[in-house]
Every structure is written in C-alpha cells, then in structure tokens.
C-alpha cells in the first residue's frame, strides 16, 4: 500500500537498521478466535446484519485480538490501531474466504517479496509495515483459521520464516512513532538458510527506546576468559553444568573472502562503466571500494539454562491440551528445541516430549532425548568462530546500501520493460554481494 515518506530519524536501511522492540507478552486468544469466527459467519450469512457499523465493530475486535496475540496493548498505539482498521475496511477483510479472495493480496505479496529480497541481500531481517502485517496475521489466525490447518502457503511460510509474530510489536511501535516505510530494516542478523537464527544486535525498551546489547532468550554468550566467573553467578547448582567443545562455527578461509571481495570490486566497476538504462544520468557513478581487515578468531562459552528453556516451552506444552499434535505446533517445537537445550529441561517435560515425539514419529527429538539422560539445569559448551575479514569502505555507503537505494528507485519506475532491464543489470551484483555475506 502506498505510504508517505517517514521522518529521517525513523527511516531504516541496511546501514541504519532499527532496534528490535521486544513484545510485552503474548496472550492465548483461542476463545476470541472462536467468537470472532462466529460473528464473521453471521455477517456473511445474513447480509442485512452487515451494516457499516457492524462490520467496523468486527474489524475493531479483530485487530484488538491480534494486538493481544503479538504482545502489544492496542490502547497505547491508537494511531497504528486506527490505520489497521482502516486497511481492514479498504480490503474487505471480513469477506475473505481464502487468500486469493482477499482484495489486499496482490499488494501484500509485493511487500512480502520485497522484504524477502532485501533480507537475502543484506542478511538483516526486514519486516512489513504494521497495517499490512497485522491484517495479514488477522487473516491467517482468525479469518481463515481452522483447528486442523492442512497444507502450507507462501504467506503462512513468510509469517513463520521471518518471525513476523515476534516482530509485529516492532512494526507497531515504529508506525506509531511516525515511520511510514512499506518495509522496516531491523537490527537482527537473519540467514534464511540457517536452522537457528542469531538474536537481535540491539533491543529497545518501548517506553524509553534505550538500546542495549542482547542476551539471547535461550542462551548467553560470554568470552571464554570470563566463562567461569559469569556462569557461577548465574547457576544455583554448579555441579549440574556440563561443558563441551563444539566445532559448529568453522569459518571459510580468508583467501576465499579476499577473492570474493576482489570480485565485488570488479563487478562494481563493470556496473558503473556499462552503458545503457542503468546509467540514466550524466557523470560518473560513485563507487565504494573495500579494503580488507585481518580476520579474527575467538572462542566463546555458550550457555543454555533450564529456566529460560522451560519459559519458552511451557506455552507449547499448554497448546498440546487443545491443538492437534501435528502441523504448526511441531514446527514451533523444532524452532526451540536443540540437542543442547533438551538436556536442561525437567524430567516431566522430557516425558511429555517423549510422548509427543513418539505420537508424531519425530525421530530427531527422540534421538536427542536418548542423549539427554542426565538431570542438568545448565549446559555449557565452547564454540570457535573465525570472523571473516571485514571491509572498510572509503565512502559512507556500502555496496548493500547502494543496492538498497537502487531497489527503491527501480520499484518506482512505471515502464515495465525498462524496469525489467534495470533489474537484470544489477542482478549479477546482487548475487555476488549475497554470496559474500
């Protein structure tokens, strides 16, 4: 959906990402979902009841429930709340019987694909603006929701793979503060091919917007030299700690990174000097050239604790009481469970997991449980990580920032043929940058 320009202070980019806003705490809206589905069905079955006032009341209740679901208080974000309701009205959200019948589908698909593309090119998480995202979540969770959802679709996968339920609070907060970008760049590394994502680089307090370094929800990373001192302060029973060495984070050789950086330089020069529609203006195109810094190697003590892991798992155990044991809940379990985190959960939780994993035939979880016989409250291990040589740029813009700006300009080109030519011209450079990330 078209949006006005946001203020410079709140505008985000790959070189100026926004801190992630942590949700206040999500709520179970299952009873509200049932009531809203019944109300919606009455509006559809009895057209005489579908007055503008009744439809608006339904949309208000719908969006209020979704605010609760993602951990935001709608009363504190009234401006954003009104814009979400306005979008519900504009796209006849209550009438949708499938994603294809929702009149806002095409617009959201464009936003979704753009967020996907920018995330892959920058390795930073990109999130749709609050109105688009909240209405899409409302359709996913309420309008099209069934107890036993079968199959998958691109939008459902996007909402899951891009952590949209947890990042909706960030979109709401920045929209309330005046950001009107279609897509927000958030300060969290995001690799769509990785089984586990790194935590946000910066978290912000919603009341004061004070930023701080983040400690992951299910693990704490400390330097190896301070590992003993820090862990002792965190653990009540030091005897239930186990430390291992893990080779999981082996880096590529510095020679490979140097070769890739050289390829980026050459590709940048070719793109700048090539004639055709990309130039579009007189004069030379400014190019940022990288200079390599030496790579650095470090060892880190990584920790996972019982309290933090159980806090994340408990809502899923509660859902087992009223949800089908296959499908979405299995995906949610696998986003939290690892061979290491399963070592620190309680004996009762292990028993429940064994029952669930046997029922759904999840051999991975069953094998992890076989290796988690000890009763540990904290598990630690050593990870070795070599940071690739970073590039120091001679200008304030990196290649990713330039590509980000090109994306904006190309998206505004109305001529389809010219727009396709522009995309083709920069696609090779995009691929090189993505491979270097």
Short mmCIF file of C-alpha atoms in Angstrom, two decimals:
data_model
loop_
_atom_site.label_atom_id
_atom_site.label_comp_id
_atom_site.label_asym_id
_atom_site.label_seq_id
_atom_site.Cartn_x
_atom_site.Cartn_y
_atom_site.Cartn_z
CA UNK A 1 0.00 0.00 0.00
CA UNK A 2 1.38 3.47 -0.85
CA UNK A 3 2.76 5.37 2.11
CA UNK A 4 4.09 8.84 2.71
CA UNK A 5 7.76 9.37 3.44
CA UNK A 6 8.82 8.79 7.02
CA UNK A 7 10.91 11.16 9.07
CA UNK A 8 14.67 10.91 8.62
CA UNK A 9 15.10 9.92 12.26
CA UNK A 10 12.99 6.81 11.87
CA UNK A 11 13.90 5.83 8.33
CA UNK A 12 15.64 2.46 8.22
CA UNK A 13 18.18 0.93 5.86
CA UNK A 14 20.86 -1.75 5.80
CA UNK A 15 23.34 0.83 7.12
CA UNK A 16 20.89 2.24 9.67
CA UNK A 17 18.68 -0.62 10.94
CA UNK A 18 16.14 -0.08 13.70
CA UNK A 19 16.43 -1.73 17.13
CA UNK A 20 14.07 -4.66 17.67
CA UNK A 21 11.21 -3.98 20.11
CA UNK A 22 10.52 -6.92 22.41
CA UNK A 23 6.85 -7.97 22.83
CA UNK A 24 5.29 -7.40 26.25
CA UNK A 25 3.99 -10.97 26.36
CA UNK A 26 1.60 -12.75 24.03
CA UNK A 27 -1.84 -13.98 25.10
CA UNK A 28 -3.92 -17.00 24.24
CA UNK A 29 -6.80 -15.71 22.10
CA UNK A 30 -8.33 -19.08 21.24
CA UNK A 31 -11.68 -18.17 22.80
CA UNK A 32 -11.66 -14.83 20.98
CA UNK A 33 -10.91 -16.58 17.70
CA UNK A 34 -13.98 -18.77 18.09
CA UNK A 35 -16.20 -15.79 18.96
CA UNK A 36 -14.85 -13.72 16.06
CA UNK A 37 -15.34 -16.57 13.58
CA UNK A 38 -18.95 -16.93 14.68
CA UNK A 39 -19.51 -13.18 14.42
CA UNK A 40 -17.97 -13.09 10.95
CA UNK A 41 -20.07 -16.03 9.78
CA UNK A 42 -23.23 -14.24 10.92
CA UNK A 43 -22.26 -11.16 8.91
CA UNK A 44 -21.72 -13.28 5.78
CA UNK A 45 -24.80 -15.49 6.19
CA UNK A 46 -27.13 -12.57 6.99
CA UNK A 47 -26.31 -9.63 4.69
CA UNK A 48 -28.92 -7.45 6.41
CA UNK A 49 -26.80 -7.59 9.56
CA UNK A 50 -23.67 -6.50 7.69
CA UNK A 51 -24.16 -2.77 8.25
CA UNK A 52 -21.09 -0.50 8.12
CA UNK A 53 -21.29 -0.15 11.90
CA UNK A 54 -21.37 -3.94 12.45
CA UNK A 55 -18.51 -4.52 10.03
CA UNK A 56 -16.40 -1.85 11.69
CA UNK A 57 -17.14 -3.31 15.12
CA UNK A 58 -15.97 -6.71 13.87
CA UNK A 59 -12.75 -5.24 12.45
CA UNK A 60 -12.10 -3.37 15.73
CA UNK A 61 -12.49 -6.59 17.75
CA UNK A 62 -10.39 -8.50 15.21
CA UNK A 63 -7.41 -6.12 15.30
CA UNK A 64 -7.63 -5.75 19.08
CA UNK A 65 -7.32 -9.54 19.40
CA UNK A 66 -4.29 -9.61 17.10
CA UNK A 67 -2.61 -6.85 19.10
CA UNK A 68 -3.03 -9.06 22.18
CA UNK A 69 -1.72 -12.07 20.27
CA UNK A 70 1.56 -10.37 19.30
CA UNK A 71 2.13 -8.80 22.72
CA UNK A 72 1.03 -5.18 22.20
CA UNK A 73 -1.60 -3.11 24.04
CA UNK A 74 -3.87 -1.51 21.42
CA UNK A 75 -4.77 1.33 23.81
CA UNK A 76 -1.15 2.51 23.74
CA UNK A 77 -0.92 2.54 19.94
CA UNK A 78 -4.18 4.18 18.90
CA UNK A 79 -2.83 5.77 15.72
CA UNK A 80 -1.45 2.47 14.45
CA UNK A 81 -4.62 0.70 15.62
CA UNK A 82 -6.81 3.05 13.53
CA UNK A 83 -4.66 2.53 10.43
CA UNK A 84 -5.00 -1.25 10.77
CA UNK A 85 -8.80 -0.95 10.99
CA UNK A 86 -8.79 1.39 8.00
CA UNK A 87 -6.89 -1.21 5.96
CA UNK A 88 -9.37 -3.91 7.05
CA UNK A 89 -12.17 -1.77 5.65
CA UNK A 90 -10.31 -0.93 2.44
CA UNK A 91 -9.61 -4.61 1.69
CA UNK A 92 -12.94 -6.07 2.94
CA UNK A 93 -11.06 -8.32 5.33
CA UNK A 94 -14.17 -9.84 6.89
CA UNK A 95 -15.29 -11.18 3.47
CA UNK A 96 -12.13 -13.18 2.74
CA UNK A 97 -12.76 -16.89 2.32
CA UNK A 98 -9.24 -17.64 1.06
CA UNK A 99 -6.03 -15.73 0.49
CA UNK A 100 -6.97 -15.41 -3.16
CA UNK A 101 -10.29 -13.74 -2.32
CA UNK A 102 -8.69 -11.07 -0.11
CA UNK A 103 -8.54 -7.84 -2.10
CA UNK A 104 -5.30 -6.82 -0.38
CA UNK A 105 -3.44 -9.95 -1.52
CA UNK A 106 -1.56 -8.50 -4.51
CA UNK A 107 -0.33 -5.52 -2.55
CA UNK A 108 0.84 -7.65 0.38
CA UNK A 109 2.57 -10.14 -1.95
CA UNK A 110 4.66 -7.29 -3.38
CA UNK A 111 5.62 -6.14 0.10
CA UNK A 112 6.38 -9.72 1.13
CA UNK A 113 8.59 -10.40 -1.89
CA UNK A 114 10.44 -7.14 -1.38
CA UNK A 115 11.08 -7.95 2.29
CA UNK A 116 12.30 -11.41 1.28
CA UNK A 117 14.66 -9.97 -1.34
CA UNK A 118 16.12 -7.32 0.96
CA UNK A 119 16.63 -9.83 3.76
CA UNK A 120 18.53 -12.19 1.47
CA UNK A 121 20.74 -9.40 0.09
CA UNK A 122 21.55 -7.68 3.38
CA UNK A 123 21.36 -10.61 5.84
CA UNK A 124 19.30 -8.31 8.08
CA UNK A 125 15.69 -9.10 8.96
CA UNK A 126 13.11 -6.99 7.10
CA UNK A 127 9.55 -6.66 8.37
CA UNK A 128 6.38 -5.36 6.63
CA UNK A 129 4.78 -2.20 7.99
CA UNK A 130 2.31 -2.67 10.84
CA UNK A 131 -1.03 -2.25 8.99
CA UNK A 132 -0.06 -4.72 6.25
CA UNK A 133 1.41 -7.19 8.73
CA UNK A 134 -1.38 -7.04 11.31
CA UNK A 135 -4.14 -7.54 8.74
CA UNK A 136 -2.25 -10.48 7.21
CA UNK A 137 -1.85 -12.05 10.67
CA UNK A 138 -5.56 -11.45 11.34
CA UNK A 139 -6.49 -13.32 8.17
CA UNK A 140 -4.05 -16.14 8.95
CA UNK A 141 -5.07 -16.61 12.59
CA UNK A 142 -8.79 -15.72 12.57
CA UNK A 143 -10.46 -15.25 9.20
CA UNK A 144 -9.01 -18.40 7.61
CA UNK A 145 -8.09 -20.22 10.83
CA UNK A 146 -9.17 -23.83 11.39
CA UNK A 147 -8.39 -26.20 14.21
CA UNK A 148 -6.54 -28.60 11.88
CA UNK A 149 -4.95 -26.47 9.20
CA UNK A 150 -3.82 -28.63 6.30
CA UNK A 151 -1.18 -27.74 3.76
CA UNK A 152 1.02 -24.67 3.56
CA UNK A 153 1.06 -21.46 1.54
CA UNK A 154 3.56 -18.74 0.78
CA UNK A 155 2.12 -16.18 3.18
CA UNK A 156 1.96 -18.60 6.11
CA UNK A 157 5.55 -19.64 5.41
CA UNK A 158 6.63 -16.00 5.21
CA UNK A 159 4.99 -15.12 8.54
CA UNK A 160 6.82 -18.03 10.15
CA UNK A 161 10.21 -17.79 8.42
CA UNK A 162 10.51 -14.04 9.01
CA UNK A 163 9.47 -14.27 12.68
CA UNK A 164 6.57 -11.91 12.00
CA UNK A 165 4.59 -12.74 15.14
CA UNK A 166 7.52 -11.73 17.35
CA UNK A 167 8.47 -8.73 15.21
CA UNK A 168 4.93 -7.31 14.92
CA UNK A 169 5.49 -5.24 18.08
CA UNK A 170 8.45 -3.56 16.38
CA UNK A 171 6.31 -2.71 13.35
CA UNK A 172 3.54 -1.35 15.61
CA UNK A 173 5.93 0.75 17.68
CA UNK A 174 7.67 2.41 14.73
CA UNK A 175 4.40 3.03 12.89
CA UNK A 176 3.05 4.76 16.00
CA UNK A 177 6.23 6.88 16.10
CA UNK A 178 5.66 8.06 12.54
CA UNK A 179 7.54 5.60 10.34
CA UNK A 180 5.64 5.13 7.07
CA UNK A 181 8.01 2.84 5.17
CA UNK A 182 6.48 -0.19 3.49
CA UNK A 183 9.25 -2.33 4.97
CA UNK A 184 11.37 -1.89 8.10
CA UNK A 185 15.02 -2.92 8.31
CA UNK A 186 15.56 -4.40 11.79
CA UNK A 187 18.89 -4.76 13.57
CA UNK A 188 18.92 -8.55 13.69
CA UNK A 189 21.13 -10.81 11.55
CA UNK A 190 18.95 -13.17 9.52
CA UNK A 191 20.08 -16.05 7.34
CA UNK A 192 17.11 -17.84 5.79
CA UNK A 193 19.22 -20.97 5.24
CA UNK A 194 20.31 -21.28 8.88
CA UNK A 195 18.47 -23.70 11.22
CA UNK A 196 18.90 -21.30 14.17
CA UNK A 197 18.91 -17.51 13.97
CA UNK A 198 21.15 -15.18 15.91
CA UNK A 199 19.47 -12.84 18.45
CA UNK A 200 18.90 -9.14 17.71
CA UNK A 201 22.00 -6.96 17.76
CA UNK A 202 20.02 -4.28 19.57
CA UNK A 203 16.85 -4.43 21.64
CA UNK A 204 14.93 -1.28 22.56
CA UNK A 205 12.81 -0.54 25.60
CA UNK A 206 9.37 0.54 24.39
CA UNK A 207 8.91 3.27 26.99
CA UNK A 208 12.30 4.93 26.72
CA UNK A 209 13.75 3.46 23.49
CA UNK A 210 17.03 2.80 25.25
CA UNK A 211 19.13 0.31 23.35
CA UNK A 212 21.33 -2.36 24.80
CA UNK A 213 23.30 -5.38 23.72
CA UNK A 214 21.19 -8.50 23.67
CA UNK A 215 21.40 -11.77 25.51
CA UNK A 216 19.59 -14.48 23.58
CA UNK A 217 16.40 -15.83 25.13
CA UNK A 218 17.76 -19.34 25.32
CA UNK A 219 21.49 -18.82 25.61
CA UNK A 220 24.13 -16.45 26.97
CA UNK A 221 27.38 -15.86 25.09
CA UNK A 222 30.39 -14.82 27.15
CA UNK A 223 34.10 -14.66 26.38
CA UNK A 224 35.98 -17.81 27.29
CA UNK A 225 38.21 -15.97 29.77
CA UNK A 226 35.22 -14.87 31.85
CA UNK A 227 33.15 -18.01 31.40
CA UNK A 228 33.73 -19.47 34.87
CA UNK A 229 33.06 -16.25 36.74
CA UNK A 230 29.92 -15.38 34.79
CA UNK A 231 28.47 -18.88 34.87
CA UNK A 232 28.99 -19.19 38.62
CA UNK A 233 26.93 -16.08 39.16
CA UNK A 234 24.08 -17.46 37.09
CA UNK A 235 23.81 -21.05 38.28
CA UNK A 236 22.49 -22.22 41.64
CA UNK A 237 23.94 -25.71 41.37
CA UNK A 238 27.38 -25.66 39.69
CA UNK A 239 27.55 -29.45 39.69
CA UNK A 240 24.76 -29.63 37.11
CA UNK A 241 26.80 -27.79 34.47
CA UNK A 242 28.36 -29.59 31.56
CA UNK A 243 30.91 -28.07 29.17
CA UNK A 244 31.75 -29.39 25.74
CA UNK A 245 33.76 -28.22 22.77
CA UNK A 246 31.86 -27.70 19.54
CA UNK A 247 33.28 -27.20 16.01
CA UNK A 248 29.95 -25.93 14.66
CA UNK A 249 31.16 -22.48 13.76
CA UNK A 250 34.05 -23.05 11.38
CA UNK A 251 34.66 -20.08 9.11
CA UNK A 252 35.68 -20.00 5.49
CA UNK A 253 39.33 -19.33 4.70
CA UNK A 254 40.46 -15.74 4.48
CA UNK A 255 41.70 -16.37 0.94
CA UNK A 256 38.13 -17.13 -0.19
CA UNK A 257 36.88 -13.89 1.31
CA UNK A 258 39.67 -11.91 -0.30
CA UNK A 259 38.82 -13.42 -3.68
CA UNK A 260 35.14 -12.60 -3.20
CA UNK A 261 35.91 -9.01 -2.24
CA UNK A 262 38.04 -8.66 -5.37
CA UNK A 263 35.12 -9.95 -7.45
CA UNK A 264 32.83 -7.34 -5.89
CA UNK A 265 35.28 -4.58 -6.81
CA UNK A 266 35.42 -5.72 -10.43
CA UNK A 267 31.65 -6.18 -10.67
CA UNK A 268 31.10 -2.72 -9.21
CA UNK A 269 33.41 -1.17 -11.78
CA UNK A 270 31.71 -3.03 -14.64
CA UNK A 271 28.26 -1.94 -13.45
CA UNK A 272 29.38 1.67 -13.15
CA UNK A 273 31.04 1.79 -16.59
CA UNK A 274 28.43 -0.18 -18.54
CA UNK A 275 26.30 1.92 -20.93
CA UNK A 276 22.56 1.52 -21.00
CA UNK A 277 19.48 2.31 -18.91
CA UNK A 278 21.27 1.80 -15.57
CA UNK A 279 23.32 4.97 -16.01
CA UNK A 280 20.30 7.21 -16.62
CA UNK A 281 22.30 10.35 -15.78
CA UNK A 282 25.43 12.21 -16.83
CA UNK A 283 28.68 11.99 -14.91
CA UNK A 284 30.48 9.18 -13.10
CA UNK A 285 28.76 6.86 -10.68
CA UNK A 286 30.36 6.92 -7.18
CA UNK A 287 31.73 3.53 -6.15
CA UNK A 288 32.71 2.34 -2.68
CA UNK A 289 35.85 0.19 -2.67
CA UNK A 290 36.60 -2.22 0.19
CA UNK A 291 39.92 -2.53 1.98
CA UNK A 292 40.39 -5.79 3.86
CA UNK A 293 40.97 -6.01 7.60
CA UNK A 294 42.62 -9.15 9.03
CA UNK A 295 40.35 -11.94 10.21
CA UNK A 296 40.00 -12.62 13.95
CA UNK A 297 39.44 -15.92 15.75
CA UNK A 298 37.78 -16.26 19.14
CA UNK A 299 36.44 -18.92 21.48
CA UNK A 300 33.17 -18.43 23.33
CA UNK A 301 31.47 -20.23 26.17
CA UNK A 302 27.82 -20.64 25.23
CA UNK A 303 25.21 -21.46 27.87
CA UNK A 304 21.62 -22.70 27.88
CA UNK A 305 19.64 -22.86 31.14
CA UNK A 306 16.59 -24.77 32.37
CA UNK A 307 14.65 -21.67 33.47
CA UNK A 308 14.96 -19.93 30.11
CA UNK A 309 14.26 -23.04 28.05
CA UNK A 310 11.20 -24.04 30.10
CA UNK A 311 9.85 -20.49 29.85
CA UNK A 312 9.86 -20.84 26.07
CA UNK A 313 8.50 -24.40 26.02
CA UNK A 314 5.66 -24.05 28.55
CA UNK A 315 3.24 -22.26 26.14
CA UNK A 316 3.73 -25.11 23.65
CA UNK A 317 3.00 -27.74 26.31
CA UNK A 318 -0.18 -25.80 27.15
CA UNK A 319 -1.18 -25.83 23.48
CA UNK A 320 -0.91 -29.62 23.36
CA UNK A 321 -4.04 -29.72 25.53
CA UNK A 322 -6.26 -28.18 22.84
CA UNK A 323 -4.41 -28.40 19.49
CA UNK A 324 -3.70 -31.15 17.04
CA UNK A 325 -0.25 -32.60 17.80
CA UNK A 326 0.96 -32.37 14.19
CA UNK A 327 1.37 -29.44 11.85
CA UNK A 328 2.17 -25.95 13.10
CA UNK A 329 2.90 -26.93 16.72
CA UNK A 330 5.58 -29.36 15.54
CA UNK A 331 7.29 -26.52 13.65
CA UNK A 332 7.09 -24.35 16.78
CA UNK A 333 8.69 -27.07 18.92
CA UNK A 334 11.53 -27.52 16.43
CA UNK A 335 12.28 -23.79 16.46
CA UNK A 336 13.04 -24.01 20.20
CA UNK A 337 14.43 -27.50 20.74
CA UNK A 338 18.04 -28.39 20.02
CA UNK A 339 20.23 -31.30 21.05
CA UNK A 340 21.71 -28.99 23.69
CA UNK A 341 18.60 -27.23 25.04
CA UNK A 342 16.79 -30.54 25.53
CA UNK A 343 19.48 -31.57 28.05
CA UNK A 344 18.34 -28.97 30.63
CA UNK A 345 14.54 -29.37 30.68
CA UNK A 346 12.77 -31.06 33.59
CA UNK A 347 12.15 -34.79 33.79
CA UNK A 348 8.40 -34.19 33.44
CA UNK A 349 8.97 -32.12 30.31
CA UNK A 350 11.21 -34.83 28.85
CA UNK A 351 8.45 -37.36 29.48
CA UNK A 352 5.86 -35.17 27.76
CA UNK A 353 8.20 -34.58 24.82
CA UNK A 354 8.87 -38.31 24.51
CA UNK A 355 5.12 -39.00 24.40
CA UNK A 356 4.55 -36.27 21.80
CA UNK A 357 7.58 -37.22 19.66
CA UNK A 358 6.52 -40.89 19.66
CA UNK A 359 2.99 -39.95 18.61
CA UNK A 360 4.12 -37.76 15.69
CA UNK A 361 7.13 -40.02 14.90
CA UNK A 362 9.70 -37.26 15.33
CA UNK A 363 12.87 -39.35 15.31
CA UNK A 364 15.12 -36.31 15.75
CA UNK A 365 13.62 -35.35 19.12
CA UNK A 366 13.59 -38.98 20.25
CA UNK A 367 17.31 -39.30 19.47
CA UNK A 368 18.03 -36.08 21.39
CA UNK A 369 16.11 -37.41 24.39
CA UNK A 370 18.16 -40.62 24.35
CA UNK A 371 21.30 -38.49 24.72
CA UNK A 372 19.80 -36.32 27.50
CA UNK A 373 19.68 -38.77 30.40
CA UNK A 374 21.43 -36.56 32.96
CA UNK A 375 19.47 -34.08 35.10
CA UNK A 376 21.16 -30.78 34.20
CA UNK A 377 19.94 -27.27 34.98
CA UNK A 378 22.62 -25.55 32.88
CA UNK A 379 24.60 -26.79 29.90
CA UNK A 380 27.66 -25.02 28.54
CA UNK A 381 29.87 -25.63 25.55
CA UNK A 382 32.72 -23.94 23.72
CA UNK A 383 32.26 -22.57 20.21
CA UNK A 384 35.11 -21.47 18.00
CA UNK A 385 34.34 -18.78 15.48
CA UNK A 386 36.59 -17.03 12.99
CA UNK A 387 35.26 -13.65 11.95
CA UNK A 388 35.80 -13.14 8.21
CA UNK A 389 37.87 -10.12 7.21
CA UNK A 390 35.54 -7.16 7.20
CA UNK A 391 35.61 -4.43 4.59
CA UNK A 392 36.35 -0.80 5.44
CA UNK A 393 34.65 1.41 2.89
CA UNK A 394 36.11 4.66 1.60
CA UNK A 395 32.69 6.28 1.45
CA UNK A 396 29.76 6.26 3.84
CA UNK A 397 27.83 3.84 1.64
CA UNK A 398 28.46 0.14 1.23
CA UNK A 399 27.51 -1.94 -1.79
CA UNK A 400 24.41 -3.12 0.08
CA UNK A 401 23.33 0.44 0.77
CA UNK A 402 23.71 1.31 -2.91
CA UNK A 403 21.68 -1.76 -3.93
CA UNK A 404 19.06 -0.82 -1.33
CA UNK A 405 18.73 2.62 -2.95
CA UNK A 406 18.59 1.03 -6.41
CA UNK A 407 15.73 -1.18 -5.22
CA UNK A 408 13.81 1.92 -4.18
CA UNK A 409 14.43 3.71 -7.48
CA UNK A 410 13.68 0.71 -9.67
CA UNK A 411 10.44 -0.01 -7.82
CA UNK A 412 9.26 3.49 -8.70
CA UNK A 413 9.83 3.01 -12.46
CA UNK A 414 6.43 2.71 -14.15
CA UNK A 415 7.61 1.34 -17.53
CA UNK A 416 7.67 -2.50 -17.21
CA UNK A 417 10.29 -3.13 -19.92
CA UNK A 418 12.67 -0.52 -18.54
CA UNK A 419 12.12 -1.80 -15.01
CA UNK A 420 12.98 -5.36 -16.09
CA UNK A 421 16.15 -4.11 -17.78
CA UNK A 422 17.19 -2.34 -14.61
CA UNK A 423 16.57 -5.44 -12.50
CA UNK A 424 18.63 -7.54 -14.94
CA UNK A 425 21.52 -5.08 -14.88
CA UNK A 426 22.01 -5.23 -11.11
CA UNK A 427 21.05 -8.88 -10.55
CA UNK A 428 24.63 -10.15 -11.01
CA UNK A 429 25.96 -7.71 -8.43
CA UNK A 430 23.19 -8.74 -6.02
CA UNK A 431 24.22 -12.37 -6.32
CA UNK A 432 27.88 -11.58 -5.63
CA UNK A 433 27.04 -9.50 -2.57
CA UNK A 434 24.69 -12.20 -1.25
CA UNK A 435 27.43 -14.79 -1.65
CA UNK A 436 29.92 -12.58 0.18
CA UNK A 437 27.61 -12.05 3.18
#
